[in-house]
CSV table of C-alpha atoms in Angstrom, one decimal:
chain,number,residue,atom,x,y,z
A,499,MET,CA,27.1,-26.1,4.8
A,500,ARG,CA,27.5,-26.6,1.0
A,501,TYR,CA,23.7,-26.8,0.7
A,502,LEU,CA,23.2,-23.5,2.3
A,503,SER,CA,25.9,-22.0,0.1
A,504,VAL,CA,24.0,-23.2,-2.9
A,505,PHE,CA,20.7,-21.7,-1.6
A,506,ALA,CA,22.4,-18.4,-0.8
A,507,THR,CA,24.0,-18.2,-4.2
A,508,LEU,CA,20.6,-19.0,-5.8
A,509,SER,CA,18.7,-16.5,-3.8
A,510,LEU,CA,21.3,-13.8,-4.7
A,511,LEU,CA,21.0,-14.7,-8.3
A,512,LEU,CA,17.3,-14.5,-8.1
A,513,CYS,CA,17.4,-11.0,-6.7
A,514,VAL,CA,19.8,-9.5,-9.2
A,515,VAL,CA,19.0,-11.1,-12.5
A,516,SER,CA,16.0,-9.0,-13.6
A,517,PRO,CA,13.7,-6.1,-12.7
A,518,ALA,CA,10.4,-7.3,-11.4
A,519,ASN,CA,6.8,-6.4,-10.9
A,520,ALA,CA,4.4,-7.8,-8.3
A,521,HIS,CA,0.7,-8.3,-7.7
A,522,ALA,CA,-1.2,-5.0,-7.9
A,523,LEU,CA,-2.8,-4.5,-4.6
A,524,LEU,CA,-5.0,-1.6,-3.5
A,525,ASP,CA,-2.8,0.9,-1.8
A,526,HIS,CA,-5.5,3.5,-1.0
A,527,ALA,CA,-8.6,5.0,-2.4
A,528,ASN,CA,-10.6,8.3,-2.5
A,529,PRO,CA,-13.1,8.1,-0.9
A,530,ARG,CA,-11.1,6.0,1.6
A,531,VAL,CA,-12.0,2.4,2.2
A,532,GLY,CA,-14.8,2.1,4.8
A,533,SER,CA,-15.1,5.9,5.1
A,534,THR,CA,-18.1,8.1,5.6
A,535,VAL,CA,-18.1,11.4,3.6
A,536,ALA,CA,-20.4,14.4,3.8
A,537,VAL,CA,-20.3,15.2,0.1
A,538,GLY,CA,-20.9,12.7,-2.6
A,539,PRO,CA,-17.7,12.4,-4.6
A,540,THR,CA,-17.8,13.0,-8.4
A,541,GLU,CA,-15.0,10.6,-9.1
A,542,LEU,CA,-13.6,7.4,-7.5
A,543,LEU,CA,-9.8,7.1,-7.4
A,544,LEU,CA,-8.0,3.9,-6.7
A,545,TRP,CA,-4.2,3.8,-6.3
A,546,PHE,CA,-2.5,0.4,-6.6
A,547,THR,CA,0.9,-0.8,-5.7
A,548,GLN,CA,1.8,-1.6,-9.3
A,549,LYS,CA,1.2,-0.3,-12.8
A,550,LEU,CA,-1.9,-1.6,-14.4
A,551,GLU,CA,-2.9,-3.0,-17.8
A,552,PRO,CA,-5.7,-0.6,-18.9
A,553,ALA,CA,-7.6,-3.0,-21.1
A,554,PHE,CA,-8.1,-5.5,-18.3
A,555,SER,CA,-8.6,-3.3,-15.3
A,556,ARG,CA,-12.2,-2.8,-14.2
A,557,VAL,CA,-14.3,-1.1,-11.5
A,558,GLU,CA,-17.9,-1.3,-10.5
A,559,VAL,CA,-19.6,1.1,-8.1
A,560,ARG,CA,-23.2,0.2,-7.1
A,561,ASP,CA,-25.7,1.5,-4.5
A,562,SER,CA,-27.4,-0.7,-1.9
A,563,ASN,CA,-30.0,-1.7,-4.5
A,564,GLY,CA,-27.3,-2.9,-6.9
A,565,ALA,CA,-27.8,0.0,-9.3
A,566,ARG,CA,-24.8,1.3,-11.2
A,567,VAL,CA,-23.7,4.7,-10.0
A,568,TYR,CA,-20.7,5.2,-12.2
A,569,GLU,CA,-20.7,6.5,-15.7
A,570,GLY,CA,-18.3,6.5,-18.6
A,571,ARG,CA,-15.2,4.4,-19.0
A,572,VAL,CA,-12.9,3.3,-16.3
A,573,GLN,CA,-9.5,4.8,-17.0
A,574,VAL,CA,-6.0,4.2,-16.0
A,575,ASP,CA,-4.5,7.6,-15.5
A,576,PRO,CA,-2.2,8.5,-18.4
A,577,ALA,CA,0.3,10.1,-16.1
A,578,ASP,CA,0.2,7.4,-13.4
A,579,ALA,CA,-0.4,3.9,-14.6
A,580,SER,CA,-1.0,2.7,-11.0
A,581,LEU,CA,-4.1,5.0,-10.6
A,582,LEU,CA,-7.5,3.9,-11.7
A,583,ARG,CA,-10.3,6.4,-12.0
A,584,VAL,CA,-14.0,6.4,-12.8
A,585,ALA,CA,-16.6,9.2,-12.9
A,586,LEU,CA,-19.6,8.9,-10.5
A,587,LYS,CA,-23.2,10.0,-10.9
A,588,PRO,CA,-24.4,12.4,-8.2
A,589,LEU,CA,-24.6,10.3,-5.1
A,590,PRO,CA,-27.4,10.7,-2.6
A,591,SER,CA,-26.9,9.6,1.0
A,592,GLY,CA,-26.4,5.8,1.2
A,593,THR,CA,-23.8,3.1,1.3
A,594,TYR,CA,-22.0,2.2,-1.9
A,595,GLU,CA,-20.1,-0.9,-2.9
A,596,VAL,CA,-16.9,-0.8,-4.9
A,597,ARG,CA,-15.6,-3.9,-6.7
A,598,TRP,CA,-12.4,-3.9,-8.7
A,599,GLN,CA,-10.4,-6.3,-10.7
A,600,VAL,CA,-7.1,-5.4,-12.2
A,601,LEU,CA,-4.3,-6.9,-14.2
A,602,SER,CA,-0.8,-5.7,-13.3
A,603,VAL,CA,1.8,-5.4,-16.0
A,604,ASP,CA,3.4,-8.6,-14.9
A,605,THR,CA,0.1,-10.5,-15.8
A,606,HIS,CA,-1.1,-11.2,-12.2
A,607,THR,CA,-4.8,-10.6,-11.6
A,608,THR,CA,-6.1,-9.3,-8.3
A,609,GLU,CA,-9.5,-8.2,-7.1
A,610,GLY,CA,-11.1,-6.6,-4.2
A,611,ARG,CA,-14.2,-5.0,-2.7
A,612,PHE,CA,-15.0,-2.3,-0.2
A,613,LEU,CA,-17.8,0.0,1.0
A,614,PHE,CA,-18.0,3.8,1.5
A,615,THR,CA,-20.9,5.8,2.8
A,616,VAL,CA,-22.3,9.2,1.9
A,617,ARG,CA,-24.1,10.9,4.7
A,618,LYS,CA,-25.3,14.4,3.9
B,1122,MET,CA,23.8,-34.9,-5.8
B,1123,LYS,CA,20.1,-34.2,-5.8
B,1124,ILE,CA,20.7,-30.6,-5.1
B,1125,THR,CA,23.2,-30.3,-8.0
B,1126,VAL,CA,20.6,-31.8,-10.3
B,1127,ASN,CA,18.1,-29.2,-9.2
B,1128,ILE,CA,20.4,-26.3,-9.6
B,1129,ASN,CA,21.3,-27.4,-13.1
B,1130,TRP,CA,17.6,-27.6,-13.8
B,1131,LEU,CA,17.0,-24.1,-12.4
B,1132,CYS,CA,19.9,-22.8,-14.5
B,1133,ASP,CA,18.3,-24.5,-17.5
B,1134,GLY,CA,15.1,-22.8,-16.6
B,1135,LEU,CA,16.8,-19.4,-16.4
B,1136,VAL,CA,18.4,-19.9,-19.8
B,1137,ALA,CA,15.1,-21.0,-21.3
B,1138,ALA,CA,13.3,-18.1,-19.8
B,1139,LEU,CA,15.8,-15.6,-21.1
B,1140,ALA,CA,15.3,-17.2,-24.5
B,1141,GLY,CA,11.6,-16.4,-24.2
B,1142,LEU,CA,10.5,-20.0,-24.3
B,1143,LEU,CA,8.2,-19.9,-21.3
B,1144,PRO,CA,4.6,-18.8,-21.8
B,1145,LEU,CA,3.1,-15.8,-20.2
B,1146,SER,CA,0.0,-16.4,-18.1
B,1147,ALA,CA,-2.5,-14.6,-16.1
B,1148,ALA,CA,-2.3,-16.1,-12.6
B,1149,GLN,CA,-2.5,-15.4,-9.0
B,1150,ALA,CA,0.4,-17.6,-7.9
B,1151,HIS,CA,1.3,-17.3,-4.3
B,1152,CYS,CA,-1.5,-17.8,-2.0
B,1153,PHE,CA,-4.3,-15.5,-3.2
B,1154,VAL,CA,-7.8,-16.8,-2.9
B,1155,GLY,CA,-10.1,-14.1,-4.3
B,1156,ILE,CA,-9.3,-11.0,-2.4
B,1157,ARG,CA,-7.6,-12.9,0.4
B,1158,PHE,CA,-3.8,-13.3,0.6
B,1159,LEU,CA,-2.7,-16.1,2.9
B,1160,PRO,CA,1.0,-15.6,3.8
B,1161,ALA,CA,3.5,-18.5,3.9
B,1162,THR,CA,3.4,-19.5,7.5
B,1163,LEU,CA,6.6,-20.5,9.3
B,1164,ASN,CA,5.5,-23.9,10.8
B,1165,ILE,CA,2.3,-24.9,9.0
B,1166,ASP,CA,2.4,-25.4,5.3
B,1167,ASP,CA,0.1,-22.9,3.5
B,1168,PRO,CA,-2.7,-24.4,1.4
B,1169,CYS,CA,-1.4,-23.2,-2.0
B,1170,VAL,CA,0.9,-24.5,-4.6
B,1171,ALA,CA,3.4,-21.7,-5.4
B,1172,ASP,CA,6.8,-20.6,-6.6
B,1173,GLU,CA,8.6,-19.5,-3.5
B,1174,LEU,CA,11.9,-19.6,-1.7
B,1175,SER,CA,12.3,-19.7,2.1
B,1176,LEU,CA,15.8,-18.8,2.9
B,1177,PRO,CA,16.9,-18.7,5.6
B,1178,THR,CA,14.6,-19.9,8.4
B,1179,VAL,CA,16.5,-19.6,11.6
B,1180,SER,CA,15.4,-21.0,15.0
B,1181,ARG,CA,16.9,-21.4,18.4
B,1182,SER,CA,15.2,-23.5,21.1
B,1183,LYS,CA,16.0,-26.0,23.9
B,1184,THR,CA,15.2,-29.6,23.3
B,1185,GLY,CA,13.1,-31.8,25.6
B,1186,ASP,CA,16.0,-34.1,26.3
B,1187,VAL,CA,17.6,-34.5,29.8
B,1188,PRO,CA,19.8,-32.6,30.0
B,1189,SER,CA,18.3,-30.1,27.6
B,1190,ALA,CA,20.4,-29.2,24.6
B,1191,THR,CA,20.3,-25.8,22.9
B,1192,ALA,CA,19.5,-26.3,19.2
B,1193,LEU,CA,20.3,-23.7,16.5
B,1194,GLU,CA,18.7,-24.6,13.2
B,1195,ILE,CA,19.1,-22.9,9.8
B,1196,SER,CA,17.0,-24.2,7.0
B,1197,GLY,CA,15.9,-23.4,3.5
B,1198,ASP,CA,13.5,-24.7,1.0
B,1199,ILE,CA,12.4,-23.9,-2.5
B,1200,SER,CA,9.0,-24.6,-4.1
B,1201,LYS,CA,8.2,-24.7,-7.8
B,1202,ARG,CA,5.0,-25.1,-9.8
B,1203,ILE,CA,5.1,-27.8,-12.4
B,1204,THR,CA,1.6,-27.0,-13.6
B,1205,GLU,CA,-0.8,-24.4,-12.2
B,1206,ASN,CA,-2.1,-26.9,-9.6
B,1207,LEU,CA,0.9,-29.2,-9.1
B,1208,GLY,CA,4.1,-28.2,-7.3
B,1209,ILE,CA,7.2,-29.7,-5.8
B,1210,SER,CA,9.5,-28.5,-3.0
B,1211,ILE,CA,12.8,-29.5,-1.7
B,1212,GLY,CA,14.5,-28.4,1.5
B,1213,THR,CA,17.1,-29.2,4.2
B,1214,ASP,CA,18.4,-27.9,7.4
B,1215,TRP,CA,21.6,-27.5,9.3
B,1216,THR,CA,21.5,-28.0,13.1
B,1217,ARG,CA,24.0,-27.3,15.8
B,1218,LEU,CA,23.4,-28.9,19.2
B,1219,ASP,CA,25.0,-27.7,22.4
B,1220,THR,CA,24.5,-30.2,25.2
B,1221,PRO,CA,25.8,-29.5,28.7
B,1222,GLY,CA,28.8,-31.7,29.4
B,1223,SER,CA,29.1,-33.0,25.9
B,1224,ALA,CA,30.9,-31.9,22.8
B,1225,ARG,CA,29.1,-29.6,20.4
B,1226,THR,CA,27.6,-31.5,17.4
B,1227,SER,CA,26.4,-30.1,14.1
B,1228,GLY,CA,25.4,-31.1,10.6
B,1229,PHE,CA,22.7,-31.3,8.0
B,1230,GLY,CA,19.4,-33.0,8.6
B,1231,ASN,CA,17.6,-35.3,6.2
B,1232,LEU,CA,16.7,-33.9,2.8
B,1233,ALA,CA,12.9,-33.4,2.6
B,1234,THR,CA,10.8,-33.3,-0.6
B,1235,THR,CA,7.1,-32.6,-1.1
B,1236,VAL,CA,4.7,-33.0,-4.0
B,1237,GLN,CA,1.6,-30.9,-3.5
B,1238,TYR,CA,-1.6,-30.6,-5.5
B,1239,GLN,CA,-4.1,-27.7,-5.3
B,1240,LEU,CA,-7.5,-29.3,-4.7
B,1241,VAL,CA,-9.7,-26.2,-4.2
B,1242,LYS,CA,-9.5,-22.5,-4.6
B,1243,ASP,CA,-12.9,-21.0,-3.9
B,1244,ALA,CA,-12.6,-17.2,-4.3
B,1245,PRO,CA,-16.0,-16.1,-3.0
B,1246,HIS,CA,-15.5,-18.1,0.2
B,1247,GLU,CA,-11.8,-17.4,0.5
B,1248,LEU,CA,-11.3,-21.2,0.8
B,1249,ALA,CA,-8.2,-23.1,-0.4
B,1250,MET,CA,-7.3,-26.8,0.1
B,1251,SER,CA,-4.3,-28.8,-1.1
B,1252,ALA,CA,-3.0,-32.3,-0.6
B,1253,GLY,CA,0.6,-33.4,-0.5
B,1254,ILE,CA,3.0,-36.2,0.1
B,1255,SER,CA,6.3,-35.4,1.9
B,1256,VAL,CA,9.3,-37.7,2.1
B,1257,ASP,CA,12.0,-37.2,4.7
B,1258,TRP,CA,14.9,-39.1,3.1
B,1259,GLY,CA,16.6,-41.3,5.6
B,1260,GLY,CA,20.4,-41.5,5.5
B,1261,THR,CA,20.9,-38.1,3.9
B,1262,ALA,CA,21.7,-36.4,7.3
B,1263,ALA,CA,24.8,-36.1,9.3
B,1264,LYS,CA,25.2,-39.2,11.5
B,1265,ALA,CA,26.5,-37.1,14.4
B,1266,LEU,CA,23.1,-35.6,15.0
B,1267,GLY,CA,21.4,-38.9,15.4
B,1268,ALA,CA,19.0,-38.2,12.6
B,1269,ASP,CA,16.8,-41.0,11.4
B,1270,SER,CA,18.5,-43.6,9.1
B,1271,PHE,CA,15.1,-44.5,7.6
B,1272,SER,CA,12.8,-42.5,5.5
B,1273,THR,CA,9.4,-41.2,6.6
B,1274,ILE,CA,6.5,-40.7,4.3
B,1275,THR,CA,3.8,-38.2,5.3
B,1276,PRO,CA,0.6,-37.7,3.3
B,1277,SER,CA,-1.1,-34.5,4.4
B,1278,LEU,CA,-4.0,-32.2,3.8
B,1279,GLN,CA,-3.7,-28.4,4.1
B,1280,PHE,CA,-6.6,-25.9,4.2
B,1281,GLY,CA,-7.1,-22.1,4.5
B,1282,LYS,CA,-10.2,-20.1,5.1
B,1283,GLY,CA,-10.6,-16.4,5.2
B,1284,MET,CA,-13.5,-14.8,7.0
B,1285,GLY,CA,-14.2,-12.3,4.2
B,1286,ASP,CA,-17.7,-13.7,3.6
B,1287,LEU,CA,-18.9,-12.6,7.0
B,1288,PRO,CA,-21.5,-9.8,6.8
B,1289,ASP,CA,-20.3,-6.2,6.5
B,1290,THR,CA,-21.7,-5.6,10.0
B,1291,MET,CA,-18.9,-7.8,11.3
B,1292,GLY,CA,-16.2,-6.0,9.3
B,1293,TRP,CA,-13.7,-6.1,12.1
B,1294,ALA,CA,-13.7,-9.9,11.9
B,1295,ARG,CA,-13.3,-10.2,8.1
B,1296,PRO,CA,-9.5,-9.8,8.2
B,1297,LEU,CA,-9.3,-13.1,10.2
B,1298,ALA,CA,-8.2,-16.3,8.6
B,1299,LEU,CA,-7.7,-19.8,9.7
B,1300,THR,CA,-5.3,-22.3,8.1
B,1301,GLY,CA,-4.4,-25.8,9.1
B,1302,GLN,CA,-2.7,-29.0,8.3
B,1303,VAL,CA,-3.2,-32.7,9.1
B,1304,GLY,CA,-0.8,-35.4,8.2
B,1305,TYR,CA,0.1,-39.0,9.0
B,1306,SER,CA,3.8,-39.9,9.2
B,1307,VAL,CA,4.8,-43.5,8.4
B,1308,PRO,CA,8.4,-44.6,8.8
B,1309,THR,CA,9.7,-47.0,6.1
B,1310,ARG,CA,11.2,-49.1,8.9
B,1311,SER,CA,9.1,-50.3,11.9
B,1312,SER,CA,12.1,-50.6,14.2
B,1313,THR,CA,15.7,-49.6,14.4
B,1314,LYS,CA,18.5,-51.8,15.8
B,1315,THR,CA,21.5,-50.3,17.5
B,1316,VAL,CA,24.7,-52.0,18.8
B,1317,ASP,CA,26.3,-50.8,22.0
B,1318,ALA,CA,29.9,-49.9,21.1
B,1319,ASP,CA,31.1,-51.0,24.6
B,1320,THR,CA,29.1,-54.2,25.3
B,1321,GLY,CA,28.2,-55.3,21.8
B,1322,LEU,CA,24.6,-55.8,22.9
B,1323,VAL,CA,22.0,-55.3,20.2
B,1324,SER,CA,18.8,-53.4,21.1
B,1325,SER,CA,15.8,-52.6,19.0
B,1326,ALA,CA,13.6,-49.5,19.3
B,1327,SER,CA,10.2,-49.1,17.6
B,1328,ASN,CA,9.7,-46.3,15.1
B,1329,PRO,CA,6.2,-45.0,15.8
B,1330,GLN,CA,3.7,-43.6,13.4
B,1331,PHE,CA,2.6,-40.1,14.1
B,1332,LEU,CA,-0.5,-38.0,13.5
B,1333,THR,CA,0.7,-34.5,12.9
B,1334,TYR,CA,-1.6,-31.6,13.0
B,1335,GLY,CA,-1.7,-27.9,13.5
B,1336,ALA,CA,-3.4,-24.6,12.7
B,1337,THR,CA,-2.8,-20.9,12.4
B,1338,LEU,CA,-5.0,-18.0,13.3
B,1339,GLN,CA,-4.1,-14.7,11.6
B,1340,TYR,CA,-5.3,-11.2,11.3
B,1341,SER,CA,-4.5,-9.4,8.1
B,1342,MET,CA,-3.8,-5.7,8.4
B,1343,PRO,CA,-3.5,-5.4,4.6
B,1344,TYR,CA,-7.0,-6.9,4.3
B,1345,LEU,CA,-8.3,-4.5,6.9
B,1346,ARG,CA,-6.9,-1.5,5.0
B,1347,SER,CA,-7.9,-2.5,1.5
B,1348,SER,CA,-11.3,-4.2,2.1
B,1349,VAL,CA,-12.8,-3.0,5.4
B,1350,VAL,CA,-11.6,0.3,6.7
B,1351,ASP,CA,-8.5,2.5,6.0
B,1352,LEU,CA,-7.5,3.7,9.4
B,1353,ASP,CA,-4.6,5.8,8.0
B,1354,LEU,CA,-2.1,3.8,10.1
B,1355,PRO,CA,1.6,4.1,9.5
B,1356,ALA,CA,2.7,2.1,6.4
B,1357,PHE,CA,4.7,-0.4,8.4
B,1358,LEU,CA,1.6,-1.5,10.4
B,1359,ASN,CA,-0.5,-1.8,7.2
B,1360,HIS,CA,1.9,-4.6,6.1
B,1361,LEU,CA,1.6,-6.7,9.3
B,1362,ILE,CA,-0.2,-10.0,9.8
B,1363,PRO,CA,-0.2,-10.9,13.5
B,1364,ILE,CA,-0.4,-14.7,13.8
B,1365,VAL,CA,-0.5,-17.6,16.2
B,1366,GLU,CA,0.6,-21.0,15.0
B,1367,ALA,CA,0.2,-24.3,16.8
B,1368,GLN,CA,1.6,-27.6,15.7
B,1369,PHE,CA,1.4,-31.0,17.4
B,1370,ALA,CA,2.6,-34.6,16.8
B,1371,THR,CA,0.9,-37.6,18.5
B,1372,PRO,CA,2.2,-41.1,18.3
B,1373,VAL,CA,-0.7,-43.3,17.2
B,1374,ALA,CA,0.7,-46.7,16.1
B,1375,ASN,CA,3.8,-48.9,16.8
B,1376,ASN,CA,4.3,-46.9,20.0
B,1377,ALA,CA,3.7,-49.4,22.7
B,1378,GLY,CA,6.0,-49.1,25.7
B,1379,ILE,CA,8.2,-46.4,24.3
B,1380,GLY,CA,6.9,-43.6,26.5
B,1381,ILE,CA,6.4,-41.0,23.8
B,1382,ARG,CA,3.4,-38.6,24.2
B,1383,THR,CA,2.1,-35.7,22.3
B,1384,THR,CA,4.6,-33.0,21.6
B,1385,GLY,CA,4.1,-29.6,20.1
B,1386,THR,CA,4.6,-25.9,20.2
B,1387,ILE,CA,2.5,-22.7,20.2
B,1388,ASN,CA,4.1,-19.9,18.2
B,1389,PRO,CA,2.8,-16.3,18.6
B,1390,GLY,CA,4.4,-13.9,16.2
B,1391,VAL,CA,4.0,-11.5,13.3
B,1392,ILE,CA,4.6,-11.6,9.5
B,1393,TRP,CA,5.5,-8.4,7.6
B,1394,VAL,CA,4.3,-8.7,4.0
B,1395,GLY,CA,5.9,-6.8,1.1
B,1396,ASN,CA,5.5,-6.9,-2.6
B,1397,TYR,CA,8.3,-9.3,-3.3
B,1398,PHE,CA,9.1,-10.9,0.1
B,1399,GLN,CA,7.8,-11.4,3.6
B,1400,VAL,CA,9.6,-11.6,6.9
B,1401,GLY,CA,8.2,-13.6,9.8
B,1402,VAL,CA,9.2,-13.7,13.5
B,1403,GLU,CA,7.7,-16.0,16.1
B,1404,ALA,CA,8.3,-17.1,19.7
B,1405,ILE,CA,8.4,-20.9,20.2
B,1406,VAL,CA,6.5,-22.0,23.3
B,1407,PRO,CA,6.7,-25.8,24.1
B,1408,ILE,CA,3.4,-27.3,25.3
B,1409,ASN,CA,5.1,-29.7,27.7
B,1410,ARG,CA,8.5,-30.9,28.9
B,1411,ASP,CA,8.9,-33.4,26.1
B,1412,SER,CA,8.5,-30.6,23.6
B,1413,GLY,CA,11.3,-28.5,24.9
B,1414,THR,CA,12.2,-26.1,27.7
B,1415,GLY,CA,12.0,-22.3,27.8
B,1416,VAL,CA,10.9,-20.0,25.0
B,1417,GLY,CA,12.7,-20.1,21.7
B,1418,PHE,CA,12.4,-18.0,18.6
B,1419,LEU,CA,11.9,-18.6,14.9
B,1420,ALA,CA,12.5,-16.1,12.0
B,1421,GLN,CA,12.2,-16.5,8.3
B,1422,LEU,CA,12.8,-14.6,5.1
B,1423,HIS,CA,10.5,-15.8,2.3
B,1424,LEU,CA,10.7,-14.7,-1.3
B,1425,TYR,CA,7.8,-14.6,-3.8
B,1426,LEU,CA,9.5,-16.0,-6.9
B,1427,ASP,CA,6.3,-15.5,-9.0
B,1428,ASP,CA,6.6,-11.8,-8.3
B,1429,ILE,CA,10.4,-11.5,-8.6
B,1430,PHE,CA,10.4,-13.4,-11.8
B,1431,PRO,CA,6.9,-13.2,-13.2
B,1432,ARG,CA,7.8,-14.1,-16.7
B,1433,THR,CA,10.4,-16.8,-16.1
B,1434,ILE,CA,10.9,-19.1,-13.2
B,1435,GLY,CA,7.9,-17.6,-11.4
B,1436,GLN,CA,5.7,-19.4,-14.0
B,1437,PRO,CA,4.5,-23.0,-14.0
B,1438,LEU,CA,6.6,-25.2,-16.2
B,1439,PHE,CA,3.6,-26.6,-18.1
B,1440,GLY,CA,0.0,-25.8,-18.4
B,1441,PRO,CA,-2.6,-23.8,-20.4
B,1442,GLN,CA,-1.4,-20.6,-21.8
B,1443,ILE,CA,-3.6,-17.7,-20.7
B,1444,SER,CA,-2.9,-14.4,-22.5
B,1445,THR,CA,-5.4,-12.2,-20.8
B,1446,ALA,CA,-7.2,-11.8,-17.5
B,1447,LYS,CA,-10.6,-13.3,-17.4
B,1448,PRO,CA,-12.9,-10.4,-16.7
B,1449,LEU,CA,-15.2,-10.7,-13.7
B,1450,LEU,CA,-16.6,-7.2,-14.1
B,1451,GLU,CA,-18.1,-5.7,-17.2
B,1452,ASN,CA,-16.9,-2.3,-17.9
């Protein structure tokens, strides 16, 4: 039983010693992942599960031909460091691919990809 | 004694970390392969080297003995990266056996250690592979349980493959992932002699070599939500990974005349994945009488040390210092 006592003590120590941050995973998006919208959005919003490092957090939005449909800089929202936003060009009907890569404040990188469709 | 050494080492690590001696690095640590996260599975080793702690793992099942004994097992193990691709783990278990008509027995099993090396992490294809050597150290267990007095060495290969590279028209299948493990267990002693306490007769039993193998099939609801379609399900469901694990052991050498056949279990269950830990629950279904009787259960709390302590003991001890993320995208 002494081994388990050691493990239990260790795990308790691990849980109380310091505050922590984890991998930044995509929590939800607007337009929603895999959704079909009737009106082309003017901005893409990505909410993550952790705060992001602005300098190393990136997003691409491309149409089915691979052309860029976003403009300006990708920005981490000043009021919410877990929100990434990028302005979009006017979007005609079609399917769009979003690719993101972010660095959370604890130095873990994560990446992802999803589609949304505009059908007017 | 070995545990004490490791605790001292961990304490040293904590002190060093507090002193800011450990480097910061950009890493993905526990089992991320591109956009795929492969959870730590309860029976089959996952294919990644990581900093993690499984404590406790609790199981209750009935053995394949006649008469069948009820086994309650509580185990724990900790894994630590030495470099980005090389890790070690150490673990042990405590078992209580209740056999009808016999006195209850309990005690610790043999200490088990593993050295694991990350062979492949192919992000676009969500493919990970690792190789390891595990040693079950004979003579470190409680004798009352009848644990092996000899050590067993098991080289093994682990793999994991996400289905994220399927076409978007098969989006429903992209959250699927398959992981597996193949190993070969070699006892350090080919036979074990026992002396009958009453008659004084000496008998010898062969210690067979086993091929061990298993696989998991899992469906990631977090992957479905973040990469395929957000169905606006309740948050709890979005953290679940339904899973089926199967593991088997087949004697393949030094097994003549000892009447051992393939044993194994199939474990359907589910893993809830959070930011800092995961909780897994599975049923244990024996594949034959030799593997056990009735349906048992298995549960595990698993902590992601790289997320709980990203700047200290959640880092590899050695390795290249990476100060920024390597950009894949260009804006």
